[in-house]
XYZ file of C-alpha atoms in Angstrom:
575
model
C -20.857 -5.454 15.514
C -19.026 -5.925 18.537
C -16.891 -3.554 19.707
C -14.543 -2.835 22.497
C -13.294 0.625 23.981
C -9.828 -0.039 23.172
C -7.425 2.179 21.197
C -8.276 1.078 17.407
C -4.709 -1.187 17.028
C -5.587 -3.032 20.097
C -9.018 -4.022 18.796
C -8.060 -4.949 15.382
C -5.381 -7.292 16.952
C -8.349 -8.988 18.834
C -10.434 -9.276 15.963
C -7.716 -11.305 14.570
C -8.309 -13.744 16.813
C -4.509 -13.654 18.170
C -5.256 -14.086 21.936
C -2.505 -15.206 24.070
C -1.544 -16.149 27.641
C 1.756 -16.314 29.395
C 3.112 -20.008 29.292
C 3.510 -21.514 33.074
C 6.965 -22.667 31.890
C 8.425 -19.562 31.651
C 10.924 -18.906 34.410
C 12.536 -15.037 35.358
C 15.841 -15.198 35.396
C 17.485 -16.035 39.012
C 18.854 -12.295 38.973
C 15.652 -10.389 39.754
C 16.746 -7.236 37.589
C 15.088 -3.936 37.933
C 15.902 -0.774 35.520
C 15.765 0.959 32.588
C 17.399 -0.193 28.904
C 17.364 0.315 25.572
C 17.971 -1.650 22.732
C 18.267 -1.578 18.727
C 17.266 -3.701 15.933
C 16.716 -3.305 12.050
C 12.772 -3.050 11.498
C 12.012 -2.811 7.636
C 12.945 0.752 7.086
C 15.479 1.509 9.550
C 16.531 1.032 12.865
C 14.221 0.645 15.715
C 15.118 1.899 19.649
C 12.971 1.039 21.980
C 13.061 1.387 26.110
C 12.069 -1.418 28.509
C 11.353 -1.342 32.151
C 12.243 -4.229 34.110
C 11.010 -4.839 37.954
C 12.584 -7.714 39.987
C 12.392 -9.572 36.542
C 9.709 -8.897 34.773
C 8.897 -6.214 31.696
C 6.587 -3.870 33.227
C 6.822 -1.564 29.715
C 8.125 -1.452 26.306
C 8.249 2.236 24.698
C 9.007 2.561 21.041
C 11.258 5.246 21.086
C 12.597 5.915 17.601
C 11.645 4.147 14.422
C 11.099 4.767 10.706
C 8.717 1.953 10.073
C 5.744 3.307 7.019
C 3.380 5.322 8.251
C -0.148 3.166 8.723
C 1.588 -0.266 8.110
C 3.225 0.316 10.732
C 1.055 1.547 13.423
C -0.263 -1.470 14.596
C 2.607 -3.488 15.359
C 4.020 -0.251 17.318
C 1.276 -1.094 19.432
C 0.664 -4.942 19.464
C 4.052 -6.170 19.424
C 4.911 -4.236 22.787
C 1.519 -5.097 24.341
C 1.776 -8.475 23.694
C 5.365 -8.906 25.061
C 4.419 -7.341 28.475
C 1.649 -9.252 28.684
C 3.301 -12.867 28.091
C 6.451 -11.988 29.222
C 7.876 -13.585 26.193
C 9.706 -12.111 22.890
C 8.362 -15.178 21.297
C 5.209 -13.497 20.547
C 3.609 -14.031 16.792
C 4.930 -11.313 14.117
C 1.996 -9.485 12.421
C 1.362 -10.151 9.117
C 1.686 -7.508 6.822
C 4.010 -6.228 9.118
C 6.604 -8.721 9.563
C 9.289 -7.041 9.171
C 8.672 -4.346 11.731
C 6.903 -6.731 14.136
C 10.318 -8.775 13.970
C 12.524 -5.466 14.225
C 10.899 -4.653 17.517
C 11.126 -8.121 19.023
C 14.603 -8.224 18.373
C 14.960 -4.622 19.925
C 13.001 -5.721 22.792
C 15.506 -8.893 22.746
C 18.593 -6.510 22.814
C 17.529 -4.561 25.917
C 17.028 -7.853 27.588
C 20.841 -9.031 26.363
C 21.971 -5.282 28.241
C 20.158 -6.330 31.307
C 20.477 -10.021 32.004
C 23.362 -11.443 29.594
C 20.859 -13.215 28.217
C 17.134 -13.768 26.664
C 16.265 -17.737 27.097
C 14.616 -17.223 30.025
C 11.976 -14.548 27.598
C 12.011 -17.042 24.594
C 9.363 -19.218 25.590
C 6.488 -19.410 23.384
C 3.416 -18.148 24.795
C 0.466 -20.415 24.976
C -2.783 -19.372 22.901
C -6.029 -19.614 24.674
C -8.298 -21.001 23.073
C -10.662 -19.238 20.308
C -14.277 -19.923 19.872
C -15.367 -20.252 16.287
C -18.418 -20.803 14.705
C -20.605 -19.729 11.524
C -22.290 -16.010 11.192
C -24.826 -14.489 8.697
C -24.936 -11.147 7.242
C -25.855 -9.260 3.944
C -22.789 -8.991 2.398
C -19.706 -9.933 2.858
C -16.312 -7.865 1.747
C -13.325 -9.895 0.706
C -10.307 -7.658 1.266
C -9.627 -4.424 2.836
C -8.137 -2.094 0.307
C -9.378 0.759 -0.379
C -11.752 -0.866 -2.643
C -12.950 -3.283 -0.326
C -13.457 -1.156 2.748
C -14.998 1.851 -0.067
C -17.274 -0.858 -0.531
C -18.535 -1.892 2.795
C -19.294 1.439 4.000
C -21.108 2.031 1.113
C -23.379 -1.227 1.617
C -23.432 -0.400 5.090
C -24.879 2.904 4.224
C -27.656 1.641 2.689
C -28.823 -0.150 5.479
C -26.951 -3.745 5.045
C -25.393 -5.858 7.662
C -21.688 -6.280 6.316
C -18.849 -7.939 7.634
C -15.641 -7.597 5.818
C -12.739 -9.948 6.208
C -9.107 -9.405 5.857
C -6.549 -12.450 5.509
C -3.411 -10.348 6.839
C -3.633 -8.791 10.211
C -3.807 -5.019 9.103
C -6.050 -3.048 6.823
C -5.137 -1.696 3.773
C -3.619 -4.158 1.473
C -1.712 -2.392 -1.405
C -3.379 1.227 -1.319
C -1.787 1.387 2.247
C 1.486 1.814 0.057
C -0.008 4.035 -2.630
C 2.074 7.730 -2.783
C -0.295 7.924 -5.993
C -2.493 10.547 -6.882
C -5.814 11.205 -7.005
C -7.861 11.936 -10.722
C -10.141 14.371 -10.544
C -11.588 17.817 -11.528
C -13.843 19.903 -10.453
C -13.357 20.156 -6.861
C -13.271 22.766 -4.281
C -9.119 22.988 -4.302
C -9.221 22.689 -8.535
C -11.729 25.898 -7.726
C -9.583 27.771 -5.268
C -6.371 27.578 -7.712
C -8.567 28.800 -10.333
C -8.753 25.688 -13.100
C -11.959 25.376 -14.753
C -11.580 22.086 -16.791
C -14.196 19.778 -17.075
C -15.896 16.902 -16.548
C -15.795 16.294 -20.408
C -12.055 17.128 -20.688
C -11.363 14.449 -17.570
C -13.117 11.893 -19.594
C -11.186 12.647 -22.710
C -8.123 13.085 -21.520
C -8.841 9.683 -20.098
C -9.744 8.172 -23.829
C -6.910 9.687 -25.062
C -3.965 8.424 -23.037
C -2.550 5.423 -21.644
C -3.301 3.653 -18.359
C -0.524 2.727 -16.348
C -0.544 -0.673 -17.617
C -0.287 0.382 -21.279
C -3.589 -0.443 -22.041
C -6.567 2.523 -22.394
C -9.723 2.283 -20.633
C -13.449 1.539 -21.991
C -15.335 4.340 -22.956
C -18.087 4.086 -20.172
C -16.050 2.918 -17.549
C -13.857 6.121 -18.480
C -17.383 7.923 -18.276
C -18.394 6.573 -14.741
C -14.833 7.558 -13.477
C -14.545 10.797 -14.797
C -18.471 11.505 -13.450
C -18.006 10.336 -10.190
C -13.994 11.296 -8.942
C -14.905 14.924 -8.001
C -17.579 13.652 -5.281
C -15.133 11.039 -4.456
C -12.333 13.727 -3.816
C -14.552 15.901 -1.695
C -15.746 12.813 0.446
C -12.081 11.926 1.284
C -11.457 15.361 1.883
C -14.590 15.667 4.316
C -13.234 12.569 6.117
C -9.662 14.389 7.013
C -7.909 13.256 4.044
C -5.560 16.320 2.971
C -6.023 16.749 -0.948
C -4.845 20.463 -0.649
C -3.504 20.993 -3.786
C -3.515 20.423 -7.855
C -0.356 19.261 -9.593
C -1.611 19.268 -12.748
C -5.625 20.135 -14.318
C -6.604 16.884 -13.146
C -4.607 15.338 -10.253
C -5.071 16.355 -6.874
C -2.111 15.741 -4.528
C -1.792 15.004 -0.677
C -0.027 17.733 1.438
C 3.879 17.567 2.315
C 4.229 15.420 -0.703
C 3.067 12.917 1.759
C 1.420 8.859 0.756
C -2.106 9.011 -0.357
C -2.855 5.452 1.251
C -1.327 6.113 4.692
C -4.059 9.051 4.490
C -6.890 7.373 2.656
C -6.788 4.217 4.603
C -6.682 5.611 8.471
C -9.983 7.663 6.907
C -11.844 4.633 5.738
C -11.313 3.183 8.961
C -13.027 5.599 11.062
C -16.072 5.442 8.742
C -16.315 1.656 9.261
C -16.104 1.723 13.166
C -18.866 4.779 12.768
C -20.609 2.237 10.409
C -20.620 -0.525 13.320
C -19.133 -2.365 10.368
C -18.337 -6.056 11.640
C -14.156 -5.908 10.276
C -12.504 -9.464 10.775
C -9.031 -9.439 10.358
C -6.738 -12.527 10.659
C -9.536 -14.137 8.454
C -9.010 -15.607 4.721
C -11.776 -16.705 2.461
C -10.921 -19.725 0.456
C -14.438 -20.805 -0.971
C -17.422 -19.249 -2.522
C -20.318 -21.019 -1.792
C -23.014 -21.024 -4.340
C -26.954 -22.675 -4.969
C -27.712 -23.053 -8.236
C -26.124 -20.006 -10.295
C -26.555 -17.846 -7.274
C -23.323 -16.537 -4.663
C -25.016 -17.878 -1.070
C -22.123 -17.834 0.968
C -17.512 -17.440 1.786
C -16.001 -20.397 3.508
C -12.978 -18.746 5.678
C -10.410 -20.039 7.946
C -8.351 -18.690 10.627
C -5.924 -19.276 13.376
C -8.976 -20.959 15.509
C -10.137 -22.769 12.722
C -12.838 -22.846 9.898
C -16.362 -21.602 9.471
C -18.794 -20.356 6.448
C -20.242 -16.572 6.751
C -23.848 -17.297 4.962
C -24.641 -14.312 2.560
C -27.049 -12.859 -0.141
C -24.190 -11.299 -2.064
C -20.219 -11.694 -2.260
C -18.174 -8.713 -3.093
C -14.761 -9.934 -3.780
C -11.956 -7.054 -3.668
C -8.659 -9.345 -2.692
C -6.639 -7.223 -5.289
C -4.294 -8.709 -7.593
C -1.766 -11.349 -7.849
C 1.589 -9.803 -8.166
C 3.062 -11.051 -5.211
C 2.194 -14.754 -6.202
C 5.383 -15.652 -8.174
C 3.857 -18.753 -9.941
C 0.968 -16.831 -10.789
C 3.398 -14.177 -12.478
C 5.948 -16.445 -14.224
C 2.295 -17.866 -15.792
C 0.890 -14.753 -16.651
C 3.410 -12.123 -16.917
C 6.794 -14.389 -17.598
C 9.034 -12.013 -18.299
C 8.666 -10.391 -14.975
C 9.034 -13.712 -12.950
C 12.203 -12.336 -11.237
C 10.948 -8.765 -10.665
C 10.407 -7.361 -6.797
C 7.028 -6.577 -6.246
C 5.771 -3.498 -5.108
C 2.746 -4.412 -3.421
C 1.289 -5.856 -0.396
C 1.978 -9.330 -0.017
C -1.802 -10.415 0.732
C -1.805 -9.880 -3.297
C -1.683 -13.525 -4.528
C -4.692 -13.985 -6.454
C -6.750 -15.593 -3.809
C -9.950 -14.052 -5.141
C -9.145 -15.181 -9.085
C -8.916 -18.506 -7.713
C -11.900 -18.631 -6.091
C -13.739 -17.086 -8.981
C -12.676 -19.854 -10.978
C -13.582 -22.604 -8.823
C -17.077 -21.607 -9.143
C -16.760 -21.101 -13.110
C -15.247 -17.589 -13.923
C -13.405 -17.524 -16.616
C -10.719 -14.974 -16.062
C -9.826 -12.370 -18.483
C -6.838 -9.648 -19.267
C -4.816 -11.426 -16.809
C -1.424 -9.977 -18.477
C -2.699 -6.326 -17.753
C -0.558 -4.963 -15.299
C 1.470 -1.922 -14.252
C 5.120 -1.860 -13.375
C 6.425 0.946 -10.955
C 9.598 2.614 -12.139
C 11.358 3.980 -9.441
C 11.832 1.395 -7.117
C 14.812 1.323 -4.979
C 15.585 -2.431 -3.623
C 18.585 -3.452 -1.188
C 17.339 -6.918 -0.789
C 15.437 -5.875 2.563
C 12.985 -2.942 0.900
C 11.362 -1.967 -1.694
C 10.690 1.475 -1.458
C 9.128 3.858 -4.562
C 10.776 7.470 -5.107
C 7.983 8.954 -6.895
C 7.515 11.507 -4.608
C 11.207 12.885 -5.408
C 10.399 12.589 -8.748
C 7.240 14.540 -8.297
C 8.830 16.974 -6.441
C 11.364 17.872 -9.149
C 13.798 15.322 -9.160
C 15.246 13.888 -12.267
C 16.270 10.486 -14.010
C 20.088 9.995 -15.569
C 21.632 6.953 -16.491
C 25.086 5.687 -15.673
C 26.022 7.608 -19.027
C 25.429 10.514 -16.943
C 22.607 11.828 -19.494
C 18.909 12.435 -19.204
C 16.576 9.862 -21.169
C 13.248 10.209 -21.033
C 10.610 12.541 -19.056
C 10.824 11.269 -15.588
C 7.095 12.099 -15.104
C 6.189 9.991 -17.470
C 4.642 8.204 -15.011
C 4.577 4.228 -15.114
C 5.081 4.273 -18.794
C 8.679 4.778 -18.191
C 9.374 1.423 -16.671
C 10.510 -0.170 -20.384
C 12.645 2.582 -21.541
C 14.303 2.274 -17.924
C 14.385 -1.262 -18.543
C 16.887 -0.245 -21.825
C 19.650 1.361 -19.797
C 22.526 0.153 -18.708
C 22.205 -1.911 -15.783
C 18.654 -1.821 -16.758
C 18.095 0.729 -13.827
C 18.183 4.298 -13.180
C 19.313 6.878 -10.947
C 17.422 10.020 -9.226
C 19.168 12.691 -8.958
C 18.298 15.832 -7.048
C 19.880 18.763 -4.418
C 18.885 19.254 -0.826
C 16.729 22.208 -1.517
C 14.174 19.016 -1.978
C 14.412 17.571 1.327
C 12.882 21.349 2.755
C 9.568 20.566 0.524
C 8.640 17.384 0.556
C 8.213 15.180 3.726
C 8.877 11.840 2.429
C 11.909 12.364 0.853
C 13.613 14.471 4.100
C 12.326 11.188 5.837
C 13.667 9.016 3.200
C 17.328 11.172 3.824
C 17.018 10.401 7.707
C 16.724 6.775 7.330
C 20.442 7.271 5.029
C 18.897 5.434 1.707
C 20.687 8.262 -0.784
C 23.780 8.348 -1.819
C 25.219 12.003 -0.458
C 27.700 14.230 -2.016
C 29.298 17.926 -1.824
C 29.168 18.180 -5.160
C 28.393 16.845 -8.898
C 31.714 15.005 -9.588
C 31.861 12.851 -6.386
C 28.270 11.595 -6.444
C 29.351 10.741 -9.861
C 32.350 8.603 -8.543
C 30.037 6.747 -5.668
C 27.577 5.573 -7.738
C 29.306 5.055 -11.168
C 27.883 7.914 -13.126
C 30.091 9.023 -15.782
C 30.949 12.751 -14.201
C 31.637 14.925 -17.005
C 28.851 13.934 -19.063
C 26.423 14.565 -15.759
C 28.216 17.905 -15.237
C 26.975 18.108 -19.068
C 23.500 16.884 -18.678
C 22.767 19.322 -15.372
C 24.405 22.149 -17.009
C 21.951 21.687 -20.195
C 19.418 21.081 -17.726
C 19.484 24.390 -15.653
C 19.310 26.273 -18.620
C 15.540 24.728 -20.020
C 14.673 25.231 -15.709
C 15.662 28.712 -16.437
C 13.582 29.171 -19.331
C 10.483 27.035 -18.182
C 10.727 24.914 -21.000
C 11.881 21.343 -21.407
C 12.935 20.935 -24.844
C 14.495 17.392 -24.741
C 11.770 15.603 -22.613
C 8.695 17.908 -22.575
C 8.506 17.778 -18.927
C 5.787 19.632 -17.161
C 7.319 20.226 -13.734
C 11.054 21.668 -13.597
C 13.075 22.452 -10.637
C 16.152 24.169 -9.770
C 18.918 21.498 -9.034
C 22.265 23.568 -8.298
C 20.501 26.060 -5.931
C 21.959 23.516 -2.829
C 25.548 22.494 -1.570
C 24.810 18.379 -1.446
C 23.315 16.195 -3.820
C 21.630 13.179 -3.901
C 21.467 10.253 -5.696
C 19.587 7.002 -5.388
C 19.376 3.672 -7.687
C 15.843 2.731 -8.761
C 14.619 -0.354 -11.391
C 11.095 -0.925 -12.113
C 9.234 -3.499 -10.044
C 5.959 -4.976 -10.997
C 3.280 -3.237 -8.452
C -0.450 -4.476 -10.066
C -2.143 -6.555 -12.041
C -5.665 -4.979 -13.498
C -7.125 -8.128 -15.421
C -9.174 -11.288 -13.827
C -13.125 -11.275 -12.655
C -14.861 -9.788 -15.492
C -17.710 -7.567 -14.417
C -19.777 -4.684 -16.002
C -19.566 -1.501 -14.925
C -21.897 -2.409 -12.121
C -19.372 -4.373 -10.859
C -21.579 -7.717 -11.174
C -19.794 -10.829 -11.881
C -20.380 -12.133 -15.488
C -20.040 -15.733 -16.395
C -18.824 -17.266 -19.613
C -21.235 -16.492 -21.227
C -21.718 -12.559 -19.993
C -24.744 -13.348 -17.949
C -24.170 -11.801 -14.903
C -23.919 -14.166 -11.425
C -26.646 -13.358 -8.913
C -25.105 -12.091 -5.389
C -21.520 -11.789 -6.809
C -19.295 -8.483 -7.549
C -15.994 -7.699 -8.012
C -14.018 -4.805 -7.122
C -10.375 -3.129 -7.458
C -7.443 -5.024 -8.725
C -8.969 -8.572 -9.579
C -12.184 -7.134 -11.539
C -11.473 -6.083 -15.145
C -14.776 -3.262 -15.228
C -12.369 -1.607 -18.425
C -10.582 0.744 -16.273
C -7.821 -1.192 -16.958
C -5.434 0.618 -14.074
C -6.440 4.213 -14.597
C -6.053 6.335 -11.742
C -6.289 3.453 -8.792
C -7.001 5.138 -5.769
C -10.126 7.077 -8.053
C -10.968 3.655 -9.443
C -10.953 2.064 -6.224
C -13.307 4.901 -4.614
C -15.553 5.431 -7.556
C -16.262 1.855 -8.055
C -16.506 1.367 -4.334
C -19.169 3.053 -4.048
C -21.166 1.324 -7.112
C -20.033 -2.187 -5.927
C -21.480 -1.401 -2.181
C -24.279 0.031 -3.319
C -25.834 -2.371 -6.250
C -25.027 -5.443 -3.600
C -26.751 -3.639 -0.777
C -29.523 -2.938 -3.061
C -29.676 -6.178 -4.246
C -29.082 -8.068 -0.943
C -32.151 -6.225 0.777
C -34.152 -6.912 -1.951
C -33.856 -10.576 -1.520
């Protein structure tokens, strides 16, 4: 693969194939202004301030200042967006996508200093020309479709094996949805479950597995439950090796990231670094819209990006484009009754894969398995989850001001939420919190809680009934005090009067995956109609149905990573 000795953002931008030049129309204002000034704009998590230098005219340098963009979606277009500016001299620059929202927020802060300075911005509105992009066919092994952490899991296995892989992304940063995940990760066995001293098994993973729920409401297949339970420990300990901080349990068999921070803003930055250590060919920018085929057997991926369209010829597919939850057609056909629900997911997941699958003859399957995420707060601009408060020892109340079910319940609480007033919920918690868990004391920064000296007025602002919540926290203390939830049986309890504010947030459950589509075997090989499995093809992550079935994503996505890379590179080289 081709690489460049740029800073990582930089390259991934040019792998998008986004070059530009400055246009010969645009004109510098007549006042040749030289200085320093900031400006302000609304990015998609809070303000962004940024600093721009101007000489005689011209921006010599954008600095990001401040910001409270998401950590790894973000870090690209803190870098681009700036880059790109200085060098075109125009604010008209091309928003990232995946990142729009931030991209946009610092153009418009960039646009603001500019207002300060000159009075005005026309004269740095121009659109920039694009040069133009060279674009023609390529060959490799195996190509990835999609760069979650299924996809990319997936390539660096293959490419471990010895296979040339190129993996293509449609948006313009890596990640797709496990970039948001603030999940856990399933496992036992590891060297943390061995330093706190819990000795459960392999055999106790697996049947706790059989025994419970997936986050979709369906249970997993018996060997698919196997393969997972076999294989997370190893999985664990390789993220771990790779920098990824899994330093604690919170339970026998979930490992948790330190600070309470996101698993996918760690996982993801990991993954990475093993591709570009790989020499893995990563083509971002890039959407696959055909699967080519001879005969029964997966020969090639028609793509197209911004310089056009060209076919990647292959001996095996994997396709790992996730699921379709941001497509709302998709969901008012599969999953009506959540046609007007936010999604909670990246927006690359509209079921680009599933179609393609079908074009050649798939016949999808499952395709109302999905999982709906809680604790959601939404003010029309973002969609953020507060499971980490939760996690952390928050709890749930209604505008009855009373407790209803165990708030770590996990995503099997989204219905009974559904059944309260309002059909949404408030977390509740003090600011003892915000000195133990990261996100949250960032979450507090960016001002998305409702604040409050004490019970009663928190009840007031957010239309809690205040005597029954004096009540409910009252009743509540006492089972903290005694280690015991008797109402709820929840696991976790935490003091909530030991602070002098509180905190309250609105949350409704949003739909954040769908689990059913290309069926596979636990090999992750493609099976048509009639089960016979598809020469060259696999499936991977949110659009295969292997009979996970949602279980423990981020596991599922490593532990079937790994298989899918590896029986395609075997089978690739073999050809």
């Amino acid at each position: 693969m081709k690489r460049f000795t740029l800073c990582t953002a930089a390259f991934l931008w040019m792998l998008a194939g986004c070059s530009v030049k400055p246009s010969p129309s645009i004109q510098q204002p007549e006042k040749e202004i030289s200085g320093v000034y900031q400006g302000t704009a609304w990015g998609n998590n809070g303000e962004i301030r940024v600093e721009i230098t101007l000489e005689a005219g011209s921006i010599k340098n954008i600095e990001v200042l401040d910001h409270q963009e998401t950590k790894g979606i973000s870090d690209l277009p803190l870098t681009v967006i700036p880059e790109q500016i200085v060098k075109t001299q125009s604010i008209a620059v091309e928003a990232l996508s995946g990142a729009t929202m931030t991209s946009n927020g610092i153009k418009n802060a960039v646009k603001n200093a500019l207002e300060e300075a000159a009075g005005e911005t026309e004269s740095w509105e121009i659109k920039p020309e694009k040069s133009g992009i060279e674009v023609k066919d390529a060959q490799c092994d195996i190509v990835v479709i999609g760069s979650g952490a299924a996809g990319m899991t997936a390539a660096i296995s293959a490419a471990q094996q010895g296979a040339k892989v190129i993996l293509i992304e449609k948006q313009d940063i890596l990640g797709g949805t496990s970039l948001l995940s603030n999940s856990m990760f399933g496992s036992v066995g590891t060297s943390v479950h061995q330093k706190e001293g819990k000795t459960e098994t392999v055999e106790d993973l697996y049947q706790n597995y059989m025994k419970q729920e997936a986050a979709t409401g369906a249970y997993a297949k018996a060997e698919a439950a196997r393969i997972l339970a076999e294989n997370a420990a190893e999985r664990a300990e390789y993220l771990i090796s790779l920098g990824v901080e899994l330093d604690h349990t919170s339970s026998a068999f979930i490992l948790a990231p330190k600070g309470g921070s996101g698993l996918g803003a760690m996982v993801i930055p990991a993954l990475n670094g093993e591709l570009e250590k790989l020499d893995v060919d990563v083509r971002t920018g890039t959407k696959a819209t055909h699967i080519l085929t001879e005969g029964d057997q997966v020969k090639g991926v028609s793509v197209t990006t911004e310089g056009g369209e060209y076919n990647i010829q292959v001996k095996a597919v994997i396709m790992a484009t996730g699921g379709y939850a941001a497509n709302k057609e998709m969901v008012s056909q599969y999953l009506p009754q959540w046609k007007d629900s936010v999604y909670y997911c990246s927006p690359g997941d509209t079921g680009d894969g599933l179609v393609m699958a079908q074009e050649i003859g798939v016949e999808l399957v499952d395709m109302t398995v999905m999982k709906a995420n809680p604790l959601v707060f939404y003010d029309r601009t973002h969609a953020l989850t507060m499971n980490a408060a939760v996690n952390a020892g928050a709890i749930l109340v209604n505008h009855e001001g009373k407790r209803f079910v165990n708030e770590q319940g996990s995503y099997g609480i989204s219905p009974v939420i559904n059944s309260q007033t309002k059909q949404e919920a408030i977390v509740l918690f003090d600011n003892t919190l915000l000195e133990t868990n990261e996100t949250i004391k960032a979450y507090a920064e960016k001002g998305y809680f409702t604040v409050a000296s004490s019970l009663q007025e928190l009840a007031e602002k957010m239309e809690i009934d205040a005597d029954a919540l004096v009540q409910t926290i009252e009743k509540y203390q006492e089972q903290v005090k005694n280690g015991v939830d008797v109402e709820f049986s929840r696991k976790t309890l935490a003091d909530l009067t030991s602070g002098d504010t509180f905190y309250g947030i609105v949350v409704k459950p949003s739909i954040q995956g769908t689990f059913g589509g290309i069926p596979t075997n636990t090999g992750t090989e493609v099976l048509n109609s009639k089960g016979e499995i598809i020469p060259g093809f696999y499936a991977v992550g949110e659009c295969a149905q292997e009979g996970v079935n949602g279980l423990n994503p981020m596991t599922t996505n490593l532990v079937f990573g790994k298989i899918s890379g590896e029986n395609a590179a075997s089978f690739a080289l073999s050809q």
